PDB file of C-alpha atoms in Angstrom:
ATOM      1  CA  UNK A   1       4.316 -14.616  -0.542  1.00  0.00           C
ATOM      2  CA  UNK A   2       3.146 -16.293   2.654  1.00  0.00           C
ATOM      3  CA  UNK A   3       2.869 -12.922   4.428  1.00  0.00           C
ATOM      4  CA  UNK A   4       0.889 -11.499   1.508  1.00  0.00           C
ATOM      5  CA  UNK A   5      -1.485 -14.469   1.504  1.00  0.00           C
ATOM      6  CA  UNK A   6      -2.031 -14.490   5.276  1.00  0.00           C
ATOM      7  CA  UNK A   7      -2.689 -10.723   5.504  1.00  0.00           C
ATOM      8  CA  UNK A   8      -4.986 -10.777   2.528  1.00  0.00           C
ATOM      9  CA  UNK A   9      -6.888 -13.772   3.934  1.00  0.00           C
ATOM     10  CA  UNK A  10      -7.120 -12.169   7.396  1.00  0.00           C
ATOM     11  CA  UNK A  11      -8.812  -9.048   6.067  1.00  0.00           C
ATOM     12  CA  UNK A  12     -11.121 -11.145   3.817  1.00  0.00           C
ATOM     13  CA  UNK A  13     -12.137 -13.748   6.424  1.00  0.00           C
ATOM     14  CA  UNK A  14     -11.881 -11.837   9.694  1.00  0.00           C
ATOM     15  CA  UNK A  15     -11.630  -8.051   9.570  1.00  0.00           C
ATOM     16  CA  UNK A  16     -14.258  -7.206   6.984  1.00  0.00           C
ATOM     17  CA  UNK A  17     -16.886  -9.735   8.294  1.00  0.00           C
ATOM     18  CA  UNK A  18     -16.255  -8.588  11.894  1.00  0.00           C
ATOM     19  CA  UNK A  19     -16.676  -4.891  10.995  1.00  0.00           C
ATOM     20  CA  UNK A  20     -19.896  -5.554   8.997  1.00  0.00           C
ATOM     21  CA  UNK A  21     -21.286  -7.588  11.904  1.00  0.00           C
ATOM     22  CA  UNK A  22     -20.476  -4.872  14.444  1.00  0.00           C
ATOM     23  CA  UNK A  23     -21.500  -1.951  12.235  1.00  0.00           C
ATOM     24  CA  UNK A  24     -24.201  -3.153   9.865  1.00  0.00           C
ATOM     25  CA  UNK A  25     -24.881  -0.771   7.023  1.00  0.00           C
ATOM     26  CA  UNK A  26     -21.713   1.188   7.628  1.00  0.00           C
ATOM     27  CA  UNK A  27     -18.697   1.709   5.340  1.00  0.00           C
ATOM     28  CA  UNK A  28     -15.187   1.266   6.710  1.00  0.00           C
ATOM     29  CA  UNK A  29     -12.085   3.204   5.785  1.00  0.00           C
ATOM     30  CA  UNK A  30      -8.947   1.042   5.781  1.00  0.00           C
ATOM     31  CA  UNK A  31      -5.772   3.080   6.243  1.00  0.00           C
ATOM     32  CA  UNK A  32      -2.598   1.026   6.048  1.00  0.00           C
ATOM     33  CA  UNK A  33       1.112   1.864   6.082  1.00  0.00           C
ATOM     34  CA  UNK A  34       3.384   1.674   2.978  1.00  0.00           C
ATOM     35  CA  UNK A  35       4.754  -1.854   3.617  1.00  0.00           C
ATOM     36  CA  UNK A  36       5.675  -4.019   0.687  1.00  0.00           C
ATOM     37  CA  UNK A  37       3.036  -6.508   1.867  1.00  0.00           C
ATOM     38  CA  UNK A  38       0.265  -3.855   1.586  1.00  0.00           C
ATOM     39  CA  UNK A  39       1.592  -2.799  -1.846  1.00  0.00           C
ATOM     40  CA  UNK A  40       1.607  -6.389  -3.230  1.00  0.00           C
ATOM     41  CA  UNK A  41      -0.321  -7.174  -6.344  1.00  0.00           C
ATOM     42  CA  UNK A  42      -2.341 -10.303  -7.172  1.00  0.00           C
ATOM     43  CA  UNK A  43      -0.575 -12.838  -9.436  1.00  0.00           C
ATOM     44  CA  UNK A  44      -2.947 -11.941 -12.263  1.00  0.00           C
ATOM     45  CA  UNK A  45      -2.495  -8.153 -11.915  1.00  0.00           C
ATOM     46  CA  UNK A  46      -1.619  -6.081 -14.979  1.00  0.00           C
ATOM     47  CA  UNK A  47       1.955  -4.983 -14.180  1.00  0.00           C
ATOM     48  CA  UNK A  48       4.356  -3.916 -16.947  1.00  0.00           C
ATOM     49  CA  UNK A  49       7.293  -5.047 -14.852  1.00  0.00           C
ATOM     50  CA  UNK A  50       6.036  -8.655 -15.209  1.00  0.00           C
ATOM     51  CA  UNK A  51       6.438  -8.740 -18.978  1.00  0.00           C
ATOM     52  CA  UNK A  52       9.447  -9.657 -21.094  1.00  0.00           C
ATOM     53  CA  UNK A  53       9.947  -7.964 -24.475  1.00  0.00           C
ATOM     54  CA  UNK A  54       9.210 -11.141 -26.397  1.00  0.00           C
ATOM     55  CA  UNK A  55       6.589 -13.802 -25.844  1.00  0.00           C
ATOM     56  CA  UNK A  56       7.709 -16.635 -23.579  1.00  0.00           C
ATOM     57  CA  UNK A  57       6.581 -20.262 -23.602  1.00  0.00           C
ATOM     58  CA  UNK A  58       4.790 -21.292 -20.382  1.00  0.00           C
ATOM     59  CA  UNK A  59       3.918 -24.916 -21.110  1.00  0.00           C
ATOM     60  CA  UNK A  60       3.447 -27.481 -23.859  1.00  0.00           C
ATOM     61  CA  UNK A  61       1.511 -30.713 -23.793  1.00  0.00           C
ATOM     62  CA  UNK A  62       0.446 -33.458 -26.164  1.00  0.00           C
ATOM     63  CA  UNK A  63      -3.347 -33.639 -26.591  1.00  0.00           C
ATOM     64  CA  UNK A  64      -4.847 -36.973 -27.558  1.00  0.00           C
ATOM     65  CA  UNK A  65      -7.874 -36.817 -29.875  1.00  0.00           C
ATOM     66  CA  UNK A  66     -10.052 -39.897 -30.519  1.00  0.00           C
ATOM     67  CA  UNK A  67      -9.746 -40.949 -34.107  1.00  0.00           C
ATOM     68  CA  UNK A  68      -7.541 -38.059 -35.006  1.00  0.00           C
ATOM     69  CA  UNK A  69      -3.867 -37.214 -35.062  1.00  0.00           C
ATOM     70  CA  UNK A  70      -2.489 -36.186 -31.731  1.00  0.00           C
ATOM     71  CA  UNK A  71      -1.935 -32.414 -31.354  1.00  0.00           C
ATOM     72  CA  UNK A  72       0.644 -30.577 -29.395  1.00  0.00           C
ATOM     73  CA  UNK A  73      -0.748 -27.533 -27.607  1.00  0.00           C
ATOM     74  CA  UNK A  74       1.562 -24.756 -26.359  1.00  0.00           C
ATOM     75  CA  UNK A  75       0.729 -21.831 -24.137  1.00  0.00           C
ATOM     76  CA  UNK A  76       2.655 -18.596 -24.349  1.00  0.00           C
ATOM     77  CA  UNK A  77       2.707 -15.424 -22.258  1.00  0.00           C
ATOM     78  CA  UNK A  78       2.566 -12.347 -24.408  1.00  0.00           C
ATOM     79  CA  UNK A  79       5.511  -9.935 -24.294  1.00  0.00           C
ATOM     80  CA  UNK A  80       5.611  -6.166 -24.496  1.00  0.00           C
ATOM     81  CA  UNK A  81       6.045  -6.235 -28.248  1.00  0.00           C
ATOM     82  CA  UNK A  82       2.951  -8.387 -28.916  1.00  0.00           C
ATOM     83  CA  UNK A  83       0.698  -6.445 -26.481  1.00  0.00           C
ATOM     84  CA  UNK A  84       1.661  -3.020 -27.821  1.00  0.00           C
ATOM     85  CA  UNK A  85       1.423  -4.190 -31.464  1.00  0.00           C
ATOM     86  CA  UNK A  86      -2.064  -5.523 -30.913  1.00  0.00           C
ATOM     87  CA  UNK A  87      -3.008  -2.132 -29.540  1.00  0.00           C
ATOM     88  CA  UNK A  88      -1.512  -0.360 -32.483  1.00  0.00           C
ATOM     89  CA  UNK A  89       1.115   1.338 -30.291  1.00  0.00           C
ATOM     90  CA  UNK A  90       4.355  -0.323 -31.313  1.00  0.00           C
ATOM     91  CA  UNK A  91       7.193   1.995 -32.428  1.00  0.00           C
ATOM     92  CA  UNK A  92       9.599  -0.665 -33.679  1.00  0.00           C
ATOM     93  CA  UNK A  93       9.091   0.044 -37.371  1.00  0.00           C
ATOM     94  CA  UNK A  94       9.556   3.781 -36.892  1.00  0.00           C
ATOM     95  CA  UNK A  95      12.823   3.227 -34.991  1.00  0.00           C
ATOM     96  CA  UNK A  96      14.003   0.631 -37.519  1.00  0.00           C
ATOM     97  CA  UNK A  97      13.388   3.078 -40.374  1.00  0.00           C
ATOM     98  CA  UNK A  98      15.722   5.530 -38.586  1.00  0.00           C
ATOM     99  CA  UNK A  99      18.353   2.881 -38.052  1.00  0.00           C
ATOM    100  CA  UNK A 100      17.618   2.682 -34.347  1.00  0.00           C
ATOM    101  CA  UNK A 101      16.399   0.053 -31.977  1.00  0.00           C
ATOM    102  CA  UNK A 102      13.494   0.650 -29.543  1.00  0.00           C
ATOM    103  CA  UNK A 103      14.889  -0.907 -26.349  1.00  0.00           C
ATOM    104  CA  UNK A 104      12.540  -2.606 -23.883  1.00  0.00           C
ATOM    105  CA  UNK A 105      13.590  -0.235 -21.072  1.00  0.00           C
ATOM    106  CA  UNK A 106      15.094   3.225 -21.558  1.00  0.00           C
ATOM    107  CA  UNK A 107      16.858   3.091 -18.155  1.00  0.00           C
ATOM    108  CA  UNK A 108      15.060   6.126 -16.746  1.00  0.00           C
ATOM    109  CA  UNK A 109      12.771   5.950 -13.739  1.00  0.00           C
ATOM    110  CA  UNK A 110      10.289   8.362 -15.272  1.00  0.00           C
ATOM    111  CA  UNK A 111       8.843   8.264 -18.793  1.00  0.00           C
ATOM    112  CA  UNK A 112       9.055  11.133 -21.232  1.00  0.00           C
ATOM    113  CA  UNK A 113       6.045  13.359 -21.840  1.00  0.00           C
ATOM    114  CA  UNK A 114       4.301  11.052 -24.378  1.00  0.00           C
ATOM    115  CA  UNK A 115       5.513   7.794 -22.815  1.00  0.00           C
ATOM    116  CA  UNK A 116       7.246   6.721 -26.057  1.00  0.00           C
ATOM    117  CA  UNK A 117      10.750   6.454 -24.583  1.00  0.00           C
ATOM    118  CA  UNK A 118      10.478   2.661 -24.323  1.00  0.00           C
ATOM    119  CA  UNK A 119       7.884  -0.185 -24.565  1.00  0.00           C
ATOM    120  CA  UNK A 120       7.946  -0.659 -20.752  1.00  0.00           C
ATOM    121  CA  UNK A 121       6.895   2.960 -19.965  1.00  0.00           C
ATOM    122  CA  UNK A 122       4.355   2.993 -22.827  1.00  0.00           C
ATOM    123  CA  UNK A 123       2.581  -0.101 -21.530  1.00  0.00           C
ATOM    124  CA  UNK A 124       2.881   1.043 -17.926  1.00  0.00           C
ATOM    125  CA  UNK A 125       0.969   4.193 -18.803  1.00  0.00           C
ATOM    126  CA  UNK A 126      -1.918   2.511 -20.607  1.00  0.00           C
ATOM    127  CA  UNK A 127      -5.273   3.217 -18.879  1.00  0.00           C
ATOM    128  CA  UNK A 128      -5.921  -0.370 -17.819  1.00  0.00           C
ATOM    129  CA  UNK A 129      -2.382  -0.706 -16.401  1.00  0.00           C
ATOM    130  CA  UNK A 130      -2.642   2.631 -14.583  1.00  0.00           C
ATOM    131  CA  UNK A 131      -6.032   1.542 -13.111  1.00  0.00           C
ATOM    132  CA  UNK A 132      -4.562  -1.610 -11.627  1.00  0.00           C
ATOM    133  CA  UNK A 133      -5.037  -1.756  -7.902  1.00  0.00           C
ATOM    134  CA  UNK A 134      -3.068  -3.680  -5.351  1.00  0.00           C
ATOM    135  CA  UNK A 135      -4.492  -6.974  -4.059  1.00  0.00           C
ATOM    136  CA  UNK A 136      -5.661  -5.508  -0.755  1.00  0.00           C
ATOM    137  CA  UNK A 137      -7.223  -2.437  -2.343  1.00  0.00           C
ATOM    138  CA  UNK A 138      -9.088  -4.690  -4.843  1.00  0.00           C
ATOM    139  CA  UNK A 139     -10.408  -6.796  -1.963  1.00  0.00           C
ATOM    140  CA  UNK A 140     -11.525  -3.850   0.203  1.00  0.00           C
ATOM    141  CA  UNK A 141     -13.129  -1.868  -2.679  1.00  0.00           C
ATOM    142  CA  UNK A 142     -14.918  -4.987  -3.961  1.00  0.00           C
ATOM    143  CA  UNK A 143     -16.342  -5.467  -0.516  1.00  0.00           C
ATOM    144  CA  UNK A 144     -17.858  -1.989  -0.654  1.00  0.00           C
ATOM    145  CA  UNK A 145     -15.405  -0.207   1.714  1.00  0.00           C
ATOM    146  CA  UNK A 146     -12.801   2.511   1.341  1.00  0.00           C
ATOM    147  CA  UNK A 147      -9.023   2.108   1.113  1.00  0.00           C
ATOM    148  CA  UNK A 148      -5.997   4.344   1.289  1.00  0.00           C
ATOM    149  CA  UNK A 149      -2.341   4.347   2.389  1.00  0.00           C
ATOM    150  CA  UNK A 150      -0.464   6.600   4.758  1.00  0.00           C
ATOM    151  CA  UNK A 151       2.350   8.724   3.273  1.00  0.00           C
ATOM    152  CA  UNK A 152       5.708   6.983   3.239  1.00  0.00           C
ATOM    153  CA  UNK A 153       6.857   9.150   6.188  1.00  0.00           C
ATOM    154  CA  UNK A 154       3.802   7.846   8.062  1.00  0.00           C
ATOM    155  CA  UNK A 155       5.422   7.267  11.451  1.00  0.00           C
ATOM    156  CA  UNK A 156       5.303  11.054  12.075  1.00  0.00           C
ATOM    157  CA  UNK A 157       1.823  11.463  10.599  1.00  0.00           C
ATOM    158  CA  UNK A 158       0.092   8.376  11.869  1.00  0.00           C
ATOM    159  CA  UNK A 159      -1.404   8.739  15.370  1.00  0.00           C
ATOM    160  CA  UNK A 160      -2.013   4.971  15.578  1.00  0.00           C
ATOM    161  CA  UNK A 161       1.778   4.410  15.462  1.00  0.00           C
ATOM    162  CA  UNK A 162       2.159   6.675  18.495  1.00  0.00           C
ATOM    163  CA  UNK A 163      -0.664   4.820  20.279  1.00  0.00           C
ATOM    164  CA  UNK A 164       1.116   1.506  19.671  1.00  0.00           C
ATOM    165  CA  UNK A 165       4.398   3.022  20.819  1.00  0.00           C
ATOM    166  CA  UNK A 166       2.797   4.092  24.124  1.00  0.00           C
ATOM    167  CA  UNK A 167       1.293   0.581  24.606  1.00  0.00           C
ATOM    168  CA  UNK A 168       4.670  -1.095  23.840  1.00  0.00           C
ATOM    169  CA  UNK A 169       6.329   1.108  26.472  1.00  0.00           C
ATOM    170  CA  UNK A 170       3.789  -0.070  29.063  1.00  0.00           C
ATOM    171  CA  UNK A 171       4.292  -3.664  27.991  1.00  0.00           C
ATOM    172  CA  UNK A 172       8.049  -3.445  28.365  1.00  0.00           C
ATOM    173  CA  UNK A 173       7.584  -2.071  31.847  1.00  0.00           C
ATOM    174  CA  UNK A 174       5.002  -4.494  33.126  1.00  0.00           C
ATOM    175  CA  UNK A 175       5.235  -7.858  31.276  1.00  0.00           C
ATOM    176  CA  UNK A 176       7.663 -10.657  32.140  1.00  0.00           C
ATOM    177  CA  UNK A 177       8.713 -11.004  28.521  1.00  0.00           C
ATOM    178  CA  UNK A 178       6.898 -14.281  27.957  1.00  0.00           C
ATOM    179  CA  UNK A 179       4.501 -14.807  25.089  1.00  0.00           C
ATOM    180  CA  UNK A 180       1.838 -16.053  27.476  1.00  0.00           C
ATOM    181  CA  UNK A 181       2.040 -12.918  29.561  1.00  0.00           C
ATOM    182  CA  UNK A 182       1.760 -10.759  26.542  1.00  0.00           C
ATOM    183  CA  UNK A 183      -1.314 -12.657  25.330  1.00  0.00           C
ATOM    184  CA  UNK A 184      -2.980 -12.275  28.706  1.00  0.00           C
ATOM    185  CA  UNK A 185      -2.216  -8.614  29.229  1.00  0.00           C
ATOM    186  CA  UNK A 186      -2.157  -7.034  25.720  1.00  0.00           C
ATOM    187  CA  UNK A 187      -5.759  -5.658  25.902  1.00  0.00           C
ATOM    188  CA  UNK A 188      -4.890  -4.115  29.302  1.00  0.00           C
ATOM    189  CA  UNK A 189      -1.792  -2.453  27.941  1.00  0.00           C
ATOM    190  CA  UNK A 190      -3.792  -0.890  25.154  1.00  0.00           C
ATOM    191  CA  UNK A 191      -6.493   0.274  27.538  1.00  0.00           C
ATOM    192  CA  UNK A 192      -3.977   1.951  29.862  1.00  0.00           C
ATOM    193  CA  UNK A 193      -3.004   4.340  27.098  1.00  0.00           C
ATOM    194  CA  UNK A 194      -6.609   5.429  26.559  1.00  0.00           C
ATOM    195  CA  UNK A 195      -9.125   3.808  28.983  1.00  0.00           C
ATOM    196  CA  UNK A 196     -12.303   2.898  27.031  1.00  0.00           C
ATOM    197  CA  UNK A 197     -14.589   4.466  29.653  1.00  0.00           C
ATOM    198  CA  UNK A 198     -12.740   7.810  29.750  1.00  0.00           C
ATOM    199  CA  UNK A 199     -12.134  10.766  27.425  1.00  0.00           C
ATOM    200  CA  UNK A 200      -9.550   9.718  24.814  1.00  0.00           C
ATOM    201  CA  UNK A 201      -7.050  12.454  25.787  1.00  0.00           C
ATOM    202  CA  UNK A 202      -3.907  10.702  24.616  1.00  0.00           C
ATOM    203  CA  UNK A 203      -5.167   9.735  21.190  1.00  0.00           C
ATOM    204  CA  UNK A 204      -6.315  13.337  20.658  1.00  0.00           C
ATOM    205  CA  UNK A 205      -2.829  14.545  21.549  1.00  0.00           C
ATOM    206  CA  UNK A 206      -1.275  12.143  19.067  1.00  0.00           C
ATOM    207  CA  UNK A 207      -3.771  13.233  16.433  1.00  0.00           C
ATOM    208  CA  UNK A 208      -2.997  16.962  16.925  1.00  0.00           C
ATOM    209  CA  UNK A 209       0.808  16.251  16.981  1.00  0.00           C
ATOM    210  CA  UNK A 210       0.613  14.367  13.684  1.00  0.00           C
ATOM    211  CA  UNK A 211      -1.303  17.177  11.965  1.00  0.00           C
ATOM    212  CA  UNK A 212       1.348  19.656  13.052  1.00  0.00           C
ATOM    213  CA  UNK A 213       3.983  17.435  11.324  1.00  0.00           C
ATOM    214  CA  UNK A 214       1.706  17.309   8.224  1.00  0.00           C
ATOM    215  CA  UNK A 215       1.402  21.139   8.167  1.00  0.00           C
ATOM    216  CA  UNK A 216       5.142  21.498   8.671  1.00  0.00           C
ATOM    217  CA  UNK A 217       5.971  19.235   5.743  1.00  0.00           C
ATOM    218  CA  UNK A 218       3.323  20.937   3.649  1.00  0.00           C
ATOM    219  CA  UNK A 219       5.260  24.194   4.279  1.00  0.00           C
ATOM    220  CA  UNK A 220       8.389  22.431   2.822  1.00  0.00           C
ATOM    221  CA  UNK A 221      10.166  22.059   6.192  1.00  0.00           C
ATOM    222  CA  UNK A 222      12.832  19.407   6.472  1.00  0.00           C
ATOM    223  CA  UNK A 223      12.949  16.841   9.264  1.00  0.00           C
ATOM    224  CA  UNK A 224      14.820  19.002  11.768  1.00  0.00           C
ATOM    225  CA  UNK A 225      12.774  22.113  11.025  1.00  0.00           C
ATOM    226  CA  UNK A 226       9.523  20.176  11.390  1.00  0.00           C
ATOM    227  CA  UNK A 227      10.643  18.693  14.724  1.00  0.00           C
ATOM    228  CA  UNK A 228      11.520  22.101  16.167  1.00  0.00           C
ATOM    229  CA  UNK A 229       8.217  23.548  14.957  1.00  0.00           C
ATOM    230  CA  UNK A 230       6.200  20.748  16.591  1.00  0.00           C
ATOM    231  CA  UNK A 231       8.209  21.006  19.793  1.00  0.00           C
ATOM    232  CA  UNK A 232       6.995  24.584  20.210  1.00  0.00           C
ATOM    233  CA  UNK A 233       3.531  23.166  20.813  1.00  0.00           C
ATOM    234  CA  UNK A 234       4.413  20.102  22.872  1.00  0.00           C
ATOM    235  CA  UNK A 235       6.755  21.985  25.205  1.00  0.00           C
ATOM    236  CA  UNK A 236       4.232  24.684  26.016  1.00  0.00           C
ATOM    237  CA  UNK A 237       2.881  24.605  29.570  1.00  0.00           C
ATOM    238  CA  UNK A 238      -0.177  26.502  30.840  1.00  0.00           C
ATOM    239  CA  UNK A 239       0.384  27.844  34.375  1.00  0.00           C
ATOM    240  CA  UNK A 240      -2.970  29.655  34.705  1.00  0.00           C
ATOM    241  CA  UNK A 241      -6.538  28.383  34.826  1.00  0.00           C
ATOM    242  CA  UNK A 242      -7.061  29.472  31.191  1.00  0.00           C
ATOM    243  CA  UNK A 243      -8.438  26.590  29.076  1.00  0.00           C
ATOM    244  CA  UNK A 244      -6.157  25.642  26.170  1.00  0.00           C
ATOM    245  CA  UNK A 245      -7.590  26.283  22.747  1.00  0.00           C
ATOM    246  CA  UNK A 246      -8.515  23.572  20.327  1.00  0.00           C
ATOM    247  CA  UNK A 247      -5.149  23.843  18.484  1.00  0.00           C
ATOM    248  CA  UNK A 248      -3.000  24.016  21.636  1.00  0.00           C
TER     249      UNK A 248
END
């Protein structure tokens, strides 16, 4: 929870304000990897997995009223049964008439075609639950910017990962493995991969390589087949003065 809060707060307090100050009037596109932290939901998010079948009691307190009898107030969290019944979607009576019981979860990962296999899948597929965004996406979109996630096999299709890998290789070679040294030289390690005052050759290579992996996976190649296909491009050498094409 601490990692979720710190990452969320960093984007809210640092990243978005910094971008808007550096690029006034522009819209940013946030592309993040598929970590559990980036896929975390806010505590108040509509998530079917957070509900029990029955209502559960959250708290109960005695409330004193001047000149009146004290009252006891109790707060409940609605369960799947109450929510679906209020929406006119419950199937308990139908199942009971057939001598069956509509279990909270059917045990299958995917719902049936009309989502009536169990209360959990039915609620999960309601429009307001389907529209629920993660905490980070809600924050970014609310700020007027764009948000998306890399595919789960993103390491092969994310050129930023390759850039970081190259910078880490330089860091391992040149730093003395102290935190102070890393702090002082990190910007220099990043700049060595692609100097800011030069043509960004390396990042373009990483970009092209990642797209070759994407095309390979799109053609239903497995990991080994995709690797061999990409290697055909990266192992090619031009021995003449001919200029390589844009896809070389």
